[in-house]
C-alpha cells in the first residue's frame, strides 16, 4: 500500500505537517479549494434550507444513529433482500479477507491463463483494505476510473481528500503525467486533459472482466446499494463487465429508500455544494432475464475492518459519517497540512478520530482497550486547535472535538503525551487549588517578564522572546507579551468599593 | 454450510453483540418533514423543474404533444452527424417507435453488449422527474441499461405529469422506479472538477443532457 | 443581582487592561461588579490536554467560588465556553457536582453576551449614556472559535460596530481559527504560526490598525506574532474597544511596536463618566 496513506507505524505526523506548511503550492491549492467549498456549502444551505438547516442535520443524525443502534436487524434484512434480488453477499472481518474474497471471485471467472482487467469506481473502503495492490499482485490490471483517482494512480500518488482526492495536485503535474504515462501531447487545459482521460478509459471499460465499486448507502428494505458520483463512472463500471463487486463498510446501512432523502440532500450540498450529485445510482441485484447490459453476477463484500469494534465502543457516533468531506474543508489545520499529513486515507478531523479507532478495533488482543490504537497515531488527537468548525460543518452532527478530547485523555493515561507538559499541567492544577500561591505564581511570571523582557514602548508590557520548557514552541515564532504594570487586583482594590 | 455463509453468520453474530454493547440512543426514526422543500401545492411544477434542470446545466426544450417529434428531430440534427449512431431506450413502446422512426437508419442494432460505446446519442423516456432538484429518474425498467450515460449526448423525454415535487416523493410514491436492477437519478451532465477545481463536463457520461419537456 | 467578574488566569497574567475595561463597561451599564478573590483557573488547560480529573477538581472549585453570585461575567470567550459546554461532561448525570456545574453554566456569560442577552442592552444606545470619543483608528474584529459552542460566534463585530460607532471593518475569513488552540500552539508551532500569519494578513488587508480579539489566548498569539514580525498592530479585547469608544479609558497610542516614546499608561481615564451606576 502507498506509504502516504499507509505509513510505517507508529506514525509521526509532525515532519509531514512541517513540510506541508512550507510547501507554498500545497498551501495555495488546498487553501483555495477548501475555503471555496466551505463558503459554497454555507451558501447552498442558506439558500435551500435557511433556518431549518440545523433541524435537517438533527433528522439525519438521528436517522443514522437509529440505523447503528439497530444495525443487526438492518444487516439481516439487507442480506435477505440482496440475496432475493440475486446478489451474493460476503462478509470480511479484515481487509485481507475482503481482498481474498474478491480474488477468489475473479479466479472463478478466469479463462485459462488469460490476464484479467478491472474497472474501479472511487471508493474509500477499497483504499482502506488495499484492494488495488492485492489485485495488481494477482495480475489483475485495475483502472481507477474517477478522474482524480486515475491521475493519482498513474503518478503513484495517494488521495489526500475524501471527496476531491487530488486537491493537492495541479494541472501542470497532470499534464506531465499524461505525456509520460499515456503518450498524450502536452496540454494544461483541464477540458483537454479530461478528454484525453476519457478516450483512454473508454476502451478499457469495454474490455474489463470485473467492475469494482464502493457504496454510499446500503438499503436494508430493498437489498440494494446507492452510489453517488459526478462523473458517471460508477454506472459505466457496473454496466459493462460481467461481474461487479461492491465493497462496503457495514456502517453504510440505513433502513431503506424511505430514509434516504435527508442524506442525499445533505451529502452533495456538504461535499460540493450541489443539490444532488450528478448521478445517484441504485443497484439492486444482477441483470435480470431479458435485460440488456448489467453484470451477470453482483457481489456485496460487507467489510468490518474494525467497524464492529467501533460500533461496540463509546465512539459509535463516528460510524454516522457519510464521507462528505465538509469537516476537511472547514478545518483550519487540514487547510494548512493537507491530507497526507494524517497518514491515512481518512484525513482531516474525522480521520484524526476515526483512524486510531479503526486501528484499535483491529488490534487483536488489544482491541478492547480504549485508546489502544493511539500508540500508532499519537499526534492525531493533538493536531487540532479545537476550534469546532468540523462539528459545525458535519451534516450528521458528529461531535469531533469531544472525541479528540477523549483521545487526548487516553494518550495521557497511556503515557503517550509529553511528560514535561503533563508535569506543568499538574503543577498548574496544584497551584490553582491554592489561591495565594497561584497569585504569587502569576506575580512571578510578571516579575520575570519585567526583569528579562523587552519593554514595550506603547504600554506597560514586556515581551519575552524565549520561554523555557513546554512553552518553547511558543517563542519559536512568537513573542509573549506580559503585562508588567499594576495588576488587575491592585487596581480593583485601590478603587475601593463603589 | 459454505464458508461464505458461515462468515456472514459470524459477522451477524458480532454485530448483534456490538449493538448490545452500547445503549440504544435513538428508538424511533424521526419525522422527515423538514427534508421536503417542495410540495404538490406548488403552482407549476413544470416551471420549477425546468428552472432547476437548467440550473444544473441541462437544457430544456418545452413542447406540446404535437411538437414532440419535431423537437427530437431538431435535437438529433443539432448534436449528431448524419451517420452518428443513436440508441433508443424507452419503456413507452409508442414513444420508442416514434423516436426510432426519427432516428431512422442511424438506429443502433440492439444486439451486443457494447453497442452503447458506438452510439453518439441516447434517447430515453424517464420513470419520473423531480421538480425540487431538476432531476431525471431513469431505470432499467424496459430500457437498455446505461443508454443515458454511455453516449456523449442524452436526450430525455419528460411528460409534465411525470414530475414529482420533491426527492422525498420518489421514495414515498408508488413508482416502481426503485424496483429495477438499476436506477439512476440524473442531476446534470457528467462533470468533474478534479483538476484545480475547473468544471469540465462529459468526463465519463454525456457532456450534454437535452430534456424535451412535454406538457 | 450580584455580578461576579470571572477574570481567568490568562487575563490576570497577560491582559489586566481587558479586565479593567470589563469592570468599567459593566459599571457604565449600571452593574456593580464584585471580584471573588479565591478564583484561580477554570481548568481548561487540563480539560483540553487529557487531564479531566484535574479539570474536575478545578470545576468544583469554580462552583464554590461563584456560588454566592447571580451572574458570572468574563471577557474570555474560551473560558466561558468551558464552563458552559464542557463542565457537564466531567461529572455523572444526577450527581451533586453535576447539578452545581449546571447551575454555574446557567449563570456564566461572556461580556458582550451578558450585555446583549442578559441586560438586554441595545448597543446603539450605549453611547448615549457617555461622552464618547470619535474613534479614530480603524479596527477589525476576530471572534474566538469557542464562541461557536455558546452560539455567539460572529456576534462581537456587529455589537461593536453599533456600540462604538467608529470605523469597524469586516475581517475577511473571520470564521477561520487564528491558530492559537491552547497547547496546540506549542505542539504544532509551525501550523499554529501559519494560521496566525494568515489571520494577520487578513487583518492587514482591512487596513485596520487595531484588532479586537475576543479571547486572551488568541490575542496573545496574534499580538506575539505581530510583535515578532515587527508589525504595528494593537490587539485588544472587546471590553477595551468598548471602554475606549465610550470614553471610559484612554486609547493607547499606536505605532511601531518598538519605536517612539511611552504611550498612555493603562487604566482608567480621569474624570471618566461613571454613568448609570446603580
Coordinates of N, CA and C in Angstrom, one line a residue, chain A residues 48-49 52 55-56 59 62-63 65-66 68-72 75-76 79 83 88-91 93 145-148 151 166 170-171 190-191 193-195 198 201-202 205-206 230-231 233 235-236 238-239 250 255 257-262 264-265 274-284 286-288 291-295 302 304 308 311-314 316, chain B residues 4-5 7-8 11-12 14-32 34-37 52 56 110-118 132-133 135 140-141 143-146 148-152 166-168 170-171 178-192 194-196 198-206:
Chain A
X48 N -31.2 27.0 0.4 CA -32.2 25.9 0.3 C -32.9 25.5 1.6
X49 N -32.2 25.7 2.7 CA -32.8 25.3 4.0 C -32.9 26.4 5.0
X52 N -33.8 26.1 8.8 CA -34.1 24.7 9.0 C -33.0 23.8 8.8
X55 N -32.2 21.7 11.8 CA -33.2 20.7 12.0 C -33.0 19.5 11.1
X56 N -32.6 19.8 9.8 CA -32.3 18.8 8.9 C -31.1 17.9 9.4
X59 N -32.3 15.6 12.0 CA -33.0 14.4 11.4 C -32.0 13.4 10.9
X62 N -30.2 11.6 13.8 CA -31.0 10.6 14.5 C -31.3 9.4 13.6
X63 N -31.5 9.7 12.3 CA -31.8 8.6 11.4 C -30.7 7.6 11.2
X65 N -28.2 7.4 13.4 CA -27.9 6.7 14.7 C -28.9 5.6 15.0
X66 N -30.1 5.8 14.5 CA -31.1 4.7 14.7 C -30.6 3.4 13.9
X68 N -27.5 2.6 13.3 CA -26.4 2.0 14.0 C -26.9 1.2 15.2
X69 N -27.9 1.9 15.9 CA -28.4 1.2 17.1 C -29.2 0.0 16.8
X70 N -29.6 -0.2 15.6 CA -30.3 -1.4 15.1 C -29.6 -2.1 14.0
X71 N -28.3 -2.0 14.0 CA -27.6 -2.5 12.8 C -27.7 -4.0 12.6
X72 N -27.9 -4.7 13.7 CA -28.1 -6.2 13.5 C -29.3 -6.5 12.7
X75 N -28.9 -5.4 9.1 CA -28.0 -6.2 8.3 C -28.7 -7.5 7.9
X76 N -29.4 -8.1 8.8 CA -30.1 -9.3 8.5 C -31.1 -9.1 7.3
X79 N -29.2 -8.6 4.0 CA -28.7 -9.8 3.4 C -29.8 -10.6 2.7
X83 N -30.0 -11.1 -1.4 CA -30.0 -12.4 -1.9 C -31.2 -12.7 -2.8
X88 N -25.0 -11.9 -4.4 CA -24.3 -12.8 -3.5 C -23.7 -11.9 -2.4
X89 N -23.9 -12.2 -1.1 CA -23.4 -11.4 0.0 C -22.2 -12.1 0.7
X90 N -21.1 -11.5 0.8 CA -20.0 -12.0 1.5 C -19.7 -11.1 2.7
X91 N -19.0 -11.7 3.7 CA -18.6 -10.9 4.9 C -17.1 -11.1 5.1
X93 N -14.0 -10.0 7.8 CA -13.6 -9.4 9.1 C -12.4 -8.4 8.9
X145 N -11.2 4.7 -12.3 CA -12.0 5.4 -13.3 C -12.3 6.9 -12.9
X146 N -12.4 7.1 -11.6 CA -12.6 8.5 -11.2 C -11.4 9.3 -11.7
X147 N -11.7 10.5 -12.3 CA -10.6 11.2 -12.9 C -9.4 11.5 -11.9
X148 N -9.8 12.0 -10.8 CA -8.8 12.3 -9.8 C -8.0 11.1 -9.3
X151 N -5.6 10.0 -12.0 CA -4.3 10.8 -12.1 C -3.4 10.4 -11.0
X166 N -7.5 14.6 -5.5 CA -6.2 15.2 -5.9 C -6.2 16.7 -5.7
X170 N -1.8 19.9 -9.2 CA -2.3 20.9 -10.2 C -2.3 20.4 -11.6
X171 N -2.7 21.2 -12.5 CA -2.8 20.9 -13.9 C -1.5 20.6 -14.5
X190 N -7.6 21.9 -18.6 CA -8.4 20.9 -17.9 C -9.4 20.1 -18.7
X191 N -10.0 20.8 -19.7 CA -11.0 20.1 -20.5 C -10.3 19.1 -21.4
X193 N -7.4 17.8 -21.0 CA -6.8 16.7 -20.1 C -7.9 15.7 -19.8
X194 N -9.1 16.2 -19.5 CA -10.2 15.3 -19.1 C -10.6 14.5 -20.3
X195 N -10.6 15.1 -21.5 CA -11.0 14.3 -22.7 C -9.9 13.2 -23.1
X198 N -10.7 10.5 -20.8 CA -12.0 9.8 -21.2 C -11.7 8.8 -22.4
X201 N -9.9 5.7 -21.2 CA -10.7 4.8 -20.4 C -11.8 4.1 -21.2
X202 N -12.3 4.7 -22.2 CA -13.5 4.1 -22.9 C -13.2 2.6 -23.3
X205 N -13.0 0.2 -20.4 CA -14.4 -0.2 -19.9 C -14.9 -1.3 -20.7
X206 N -14.8 -1.2 -22.0 CA -15.4 -2.2 -22.9 C -14.7 -3.6 -22.6
X230 N -20.2 12.1 -9.6 CA -20.5 13.2 -10.5 C -20.1 12.9 -12.0
X231 N -19.2 11.9 -12.1 CA -18.6 11.6 -13.4 C -19.5 10.6 -14.2
X233 N -18.9 7.4 -13.6 CA -18.0 6.3 -13.8 C -18.5 5.0 -13.1
X235 N -21.7 4.0 -13.0 CA -22.6 3.4 -14.0 C -21.9 2.6 -15.1
X236 N -20.8 3.2 -15.5 CA -20.1 2.5 -16.6 C -19.3 1.3 -16.0
X238 N -20.3 -0.6 -13.6 CA -21.2 -1.7 -13.2 C -21.9 -2.2 -14.5
X239 N -22.1 -1.3 -15.5 CA -22.9 -1.7 -16.6 C -22.2 -2.7 -17.6
X250 N -20.0 -1.9 6.8 CA -21.3 -2.2 7.3 C -22.1 -1.0 7.8
X255 N -32.3 2.1 6.9 CA -33.4 1.2 6.8 C -33.8 0.9 5.4
X257 N -34.9 3.1 1.3 CA -35.1 4.3 0.5 C -35.9 5.3 1.3
X258 N -36.8 4.8 2.1 CA -37.7 5.8 2.9 C -36.8 6.7 3.8
X259 N -35.6 6.3 4.1 CA -34.8 7.1 5.0 C -33.6 7.8 4.2
X260 N -33.7 7.7 2.9 CA -32.5 8.2 2.1 C -32.5 9.7 1.9
X261 N -33.7 10.3 1.7 CA -33.8 11.7 1.3 C -32.9 12.6 2.1
X262 N -33.0 12.6 3.4 CA -32.1 13.6 4.2 C -30.7 13.4 3.9
X264 N -29.2 12.2 1.0 CA -28.9 12.6 -0.3 C -28.9 14.2 -0.4
X265 N -29.8 14.8 0.3 CA -29.9 16.2 0.3 C -28.7 16.9 1.0
X274 N -23.6 21.0 -4.2 CA -24.6 20.7 -5.3 C -25.9 20.2 -4.6
X275 N -27.0 20.4 -5.3 CA -28.3 19.9 -4.7 C -28.3 18.4 -4.6
X276 N -27.7 17.7 -5.6 CA -27.5 16.2 -5.5 C -26.3 16.0 -6.4
X277 N -25.6 14.9 -6.1 CA -24.5 14.5 -7.1 C -25.2 14.3 -8.5
X278 N -24.4 14.4 -9.5 CA -25.0 14.3 -10.9 C -25.7 13.0 -11.0
X279 N -25.0 11.9 -10.6 CA -25.6 10.6 -10.6 C -25.8 10.0 -9.2
X280 N -27.0 9.7 -9.0 CA -27.3 8.9 -7.7 C -27.8 7.6 -8.2
X281 N -27.0 6.5 -8.1 CA -27.3 5.3 -8.8 C -27.7 4.2 -7.8
X282 N -28.8 3.5 -8.1 CA -29.2 2.4 -7.3 C -28.9 1.1 -8.0
X283 N -28.3 0.2 -7.3 CA -28.1 -1.1 -8.0 C -28.7 -2.2 -7.1
X284 N -29.6 -3.0 -7.7 CA -30.4 -4.0 -7.0 C -30.3 -5.3 -7.7
X286 N -28.1 -8.5 -9.9 CA -27.5 -8.6 -11.2 C -28.6 -8.3 -12.3
X287 N -28.1 -8.3 -13.6 CA -29.1 -8.1 -14.7 C -30.1 -9.1 -14.6
X288 N -31.3 -8.7 -15.0 CA -32.4 -9.7 -15.0 C -32.7 -10.3 -16.3
X291 N -32.8 -8.6 -19.9 CA -32.3 -7.2 -19.8 C -31.0 -7.1 -20.7
X292 N -30.8 -5.9 -21.1 CA -29.7 -5.6 -22.0 C -28.7 -4.8 -21.1
X293 N -27.5 -5.4 -20.8 CA -26.5 -4.7 -20.0 C -26.6 -5.0 -18.6
X294 N -25.5 -4.8 -17.9 CA -25.5 -5.0 -16.4 C -24.8 -6.3 -16.1
X295 N -24.2 -6.4 -14.9 CA -23.4 -7.6 -14.6 C -24.3 -8.8 -14.4
X302 N -19.3 -7.3 2.5 CA -19.5 -6.4 3.7 C -18.3 -6.4 4.5
X304 N -15.9 -5.4 7.6 CA -15.8 -5.0 9.1 C -14.6 -4.1 9.2
X308 N -17.0 -3.1 13.5 CA -17.8 -3.7 14.6 C -17.3 -3.3 16.0
X311 N -18.5 0.1 16.6 CA -19.9 0.1 17.0 C -20.1 -0.3 18.4
X312 N -19.3 -1.2 18.9 CA -19.4 -1.6 20.3 C -18.8 -0.6 21.3
X313 N -18.1 0.4 20.8 CA -17.4 1.3 21.7 C -18.2 2.6 22.0
X314 N -17.6 3.4 22.8 CA -18.2 4.7 23.1 C -18.1 5.7 21.9
X316 N -19.3 5.0 18.9 CA -20.3 4.5 17.9 C -20.7 5.7 16.9
Chain B
X4 N -18.7 -19.1 2.9 CA -19.3 -17.7 2.7 C -20.4 -17.5 3.7
X5 N -21.3 -18.5 3.8 CA -22.4 -18.4 4.7 C -22.0 -18.3 6.2
X7 N -19.2 -17.1 7.3 CA -18.6 -15.8 7.5 C -19.7 -14.7 7.7
X8 N -20.7 -14.9 6.9 CA -21.9 -13.9 7.0 C -22.5 -14.1 8.4
X11 N -20.4 -12.6 11.1 CA -20.5 -11.1 11.1 C -21.8 -10.7 11.8
X12 N -22.8 -11.3 11.4 CA -24.1 -11.0 12.1 C -24.0 -11.2 13.6
X14 N -21.4 -11.0 15.5 CA -20.5 -10.0 16.1 C -21.3 -8.7 16.1
X15 N -22.0 -8.4 15.1 CA -22.8 -7.1 15.0 C -23.8 -7.1 16.1
X16 N -24.5 -8.2 16.3 CA -25.5 -8.3 17.4 C -24.9 -8.0 18.7
X17 N -23.7 -8.6 19.0 CA -23.1 -8.3 20.3 C -22.7 -6.9 20.4
X18 N -22.1 -6.3 19.3 CA -21.7 -4.9 19.3 C -22.8 -4.0 19.6
X19 N -23.9 -4.2 18.9 CA -25.1 -3.3 19.1 C -25.5 -3.3 20.6
X20 N -25.5 -4.5 21.2 CA -25.9 -4.5 22.6 C -24.9 -3.9 23.6
X21 N -23.6 -3.7 23.1 CA -22.6 -3.3 24.0 C -22.8 -1.8 24.4
X22 N -23.6 -1.1 23.6 CA -23.9 0.3 24.0 C -25.4 0.6 24.1
X23 N -25.8 1.5 24.9 CA -27.2 1.8 25.0 C -27.8 2.3 23.7
X24 N -29.0 1.9 23.4 CA -29.7 2.5 22.2 C -30.1 3.9 22.5
X25 N -29.7 4.8 21.7 CA -29.9 6.2 21.9 C -31.1 6.8 21.1
X26 N -31.3 6.1 20.0 CA -32.5 6.6 19.1 C -33.4 5.4 18.9
X27 N -34.6 5.4 19.4 CA -35.5 4.3 19.4 C -36.4 4.4 18.2
X28 N -36.6 5.6 17.7 CA -37.5 5.7 16.5 C -36.9 6.7 15.5
X29 N -37.1 6.4 14.3 CA -36.6 7.3 13.2 C -37.5 8.6 13.3
X30 N -36.8 9.8 13.3 CA -37.6 11.0 13.4 C -38.4 11.3 12.2
X31 N -39.4 12.2 12.3 CA -40.1 12.6 11.2 C -39.2 13.3 10.2
X32 N -39.4 13.1 8.9 CA -38.6 13.7 7.9 C -39.2 14.9 7.3
X34 N -39.0 18.0 7.7 CA -38.2 19.2 7.3 C -37.4 18.9 6.1
X35 N -37.3 17.7 5.7 CA -36.5 17.3 4.5 C -37.1 17.9 3.2
X36 N -38.5 17.9 3.2 CA -39.2 18.3 2.0 C -39.1 19.8 1.8
X37 N -38.8 20.1 0.5 CA -38.7 21.6 0.2 C -39.8 22.0 -0.7
X52 N -34.9 24.4 -12.4 CA -33.9 23.7 -11.7 C -33.0 22.9 -12.6
X56 N -28.8 23.2 -13.1 CA -27.7 22.2 -13.0 C -27.0 21.9 -14.4
X110 N -29.7 -3.5 -31.8 CA -29.7 -3.8 -30.3 C -29.3 -5.3 -30.2
X111 N -28.0 -5.6 -30.5 CA -27.7 -7.0 -30.5 C -26.4 -7.3 -29.8
X112 N -25.6 -6.4 -29.2 CA -24.5 -6.8 -28.4 C -24.3 -5.8 -27.3
X113 N -23.5 -6.3 -26.3 CA -23.4 -5.5 -25.1 C -22.7 -4.2 -25.2
X114 N -21.8 -4.1 -26.1 CA -21.1 -2.8 -26.1 C -21.6 -1.9 -27.3
X115 N -22.8 -2.1 -27.8 CA -23.3 -1.2 -28.8 C -23.3 0.2 -28.3
X116 N -23.5 0.4 -27.0 CA -23.6 1.8 -26.4 C -22.4 2.6 -26.7
X117 N -21.2 2.0 -26.6 CA -20.0 2.7 -26.8 C -19.8 3.3 -28.2
X118 N -20.6 2.7 -29.1 CA -20.6 3.1 -30.5 C -21.6 4.2 -30.8
X132 N -37.9 19.7 -7.5 CA -37.1 20.4 -6.5 C -35.6 20.5 -6.9
X133 N -35.1 19.4 -7.5 CA -33.7 19.4 -7.9 C -33.5 19.4 -9.4
X135 N -34.2 16.9 -11.4 CA -33.5 15.6 -11.7 C -34.4 14.8 -12.6
X140 N -33.8 0.7 -15.4 CA -33.7 -0.4 -16.4 C -35.1 -1.1 -16.6
X141 N -36.1 -0.5 -16.1 CA -37.4 -1.0 -16.4 C -37.7 -0.8 -17.8
X143 N -35.7 -0.6 -20.3 CA -34.7 0.2 -21.0 C -33.4 -0.4 -21.0
X144 N -32.6 -0.2 -22.1 CA -31.3 -0.7 -22.2 C -30.4 0.1 -21.2
X145 N -29.8 -0.7 -20.3 CA -29.0 -0.1 -19.2 C -27.9 0.9 -19.8
X146 N -27.8 2.0 -19.1 CA -26.8 2.9 -19.4 C -26.9 3.7 -20.7
X148 N -28.4 6.1 -21.1 CA -28.5 7.5 -20.7 C -27.1 8.0 -20.2
X149 N -26.1 7.1 -20.1 CA -24.9 7.6 -19.5 C -23.7 7.3 -20.5
X150 N -23.8 6.3 -21.3 CA -22.7 6.0 -22.2 C -22.5 6.9 -23.4
X151 N -23.5 7.2 -24.2 CA -23.3 8.1 -25.3 C -23.0 9.5 -24.9
X152 N -22.3 10.3 -25.7 CA -22.0 11.7 -25.3 C -23.2 12.6 -25.2
X166 N -40.8 16.6 -5.0 CA -39.6 16.6 -4.2 C -39.0 15.2 -4.3
X167 N -37.7 15.2 -4.0 CA -37.0 13.9 -3.9 C -37.7 13.0 -2.9
X168 N -38.2 13.5 -1.9 CA -38.9 12.7 -0.9 C -40.0 11.9 -1.6
X170 N -40.1 10.6 -4.5 CA -39.6 9.4 -5.2 C -39.6 8.2 -4.3
X171 N -39.3 8.5 -3.0 CA -39.1 7.4 -2.1 C -40.4 7.0 -1.4
X178 N -37.7 2.2 -8.3 CA -36.6 1.6 -7.5 C -36.6 0.1 -7.4
X179 N -37.6 -0.5 -8.1 CA -37.6 -1.9 -8.1 C -36.7 -2.5 -9.2
X180 N -36.2 -1.7 -10.0 CA -35.4 -2.1 -11.2 C -34.0 -2.6 -10.7
X181 N -33.3 -3.3 -11.6 CA -32.0 -3.8 -11.3 C -31.0 -2.6 -11.2
X182 N -31.4 -1.5 -11.9 CA -30.6 -0.3 -11.8 C -31.4 0.9 -12.1
X183 N -31.2 1.9 -11.2 CA -32.0 3.1 -11.3 C -31.0 4.3 -11.1
X184 N -31.1 5.3 -11.9 CA -30.2 6.4 -11.7 C -31.0 7.8 -11.6
X185 N -30.7 8.5 -10.6 CA -31.2 9.9 -10.6 C -30.1 10.8 -11.2
X186 N -30.5 11.5 -12.3 CA -29.6 12.3 -13.0 C -29.8 13.7 -12.7
X187 N -28.8 14.5 -12.3 CA -29.0 15.9 -12.0 C -27.9 16.7 -12.7
X188 N -27.9 16.6 -14.0 CA -26.9 17.4 -14.7 C -26.1 16.5 -15.7
X189 N -25.3 17.1 -16.6 CA -24.4 16.4 -17.4 C -23.2 15.9 -16.6
X190 N -22.6 14.8 -17.0 CA -21.5 14.2 -16.3 C -20.4 15.3 -16.1
X191 N -19.9 15.4 -14.9 CA -18.9 16.5 -14.6 C -17.8 16.1 -13.7
X192 N -16.7 16.9 -13.8 CA -15.6 16.7 -12.8 C -15.1 18.1 -12.5
X194 N -12.0 17.8 -10.8 CA -10.8 17.2 -10.1 C -9.5 18.0 -10.4
X195 N -9.4 18.6 -11.6 CA -8.2 19.3 -12.0 C -8.4 20.8 -11.6
X196 N -7.8 21.1 -10.5 CA -7.8 22.5 -10.0 C -9.2 23.1 -9.8
X198 N -11.5 23.2 -11.8 CA -12.1 23.7 -13.0 C -13.2 22.7 -13.5
X199 N -14.4 23.2 -13.7 CA -15.5 22.4 -14.1 C -15.4 22.0 -15.5
X200 N -15.5 20.6 -15.7 CA -15.4 20.1 -17.1 C -16.6 19.1 -17.2
X201 N -17.4 19.2 -18.3 CA -18.5 18.3 -18.4 C -18.1 17.2 -19.4
X202 N -18.8 16.1 -19.3 CA -18.6 15.0 -20.2 C -17.4 14.1 -19.9
X203 N -17.1 14.0 -18.7 CA -15.9 13.2 -18.3 C -16.1 11.7 -18.6
X204 N -17.2 11.1 -18.1 CA -17.5 9.7 -18.5 C -18.8 9.6 -19.1
X205 N -19.8 10.3 -18.5 CA -21.1 10.3 -19.1 C -21.3 11.4 -20.1
X206 N -22.5 11.7 -20.4 CA -22.8 12.7 -21.5 C -22.3 14.1 -21.1

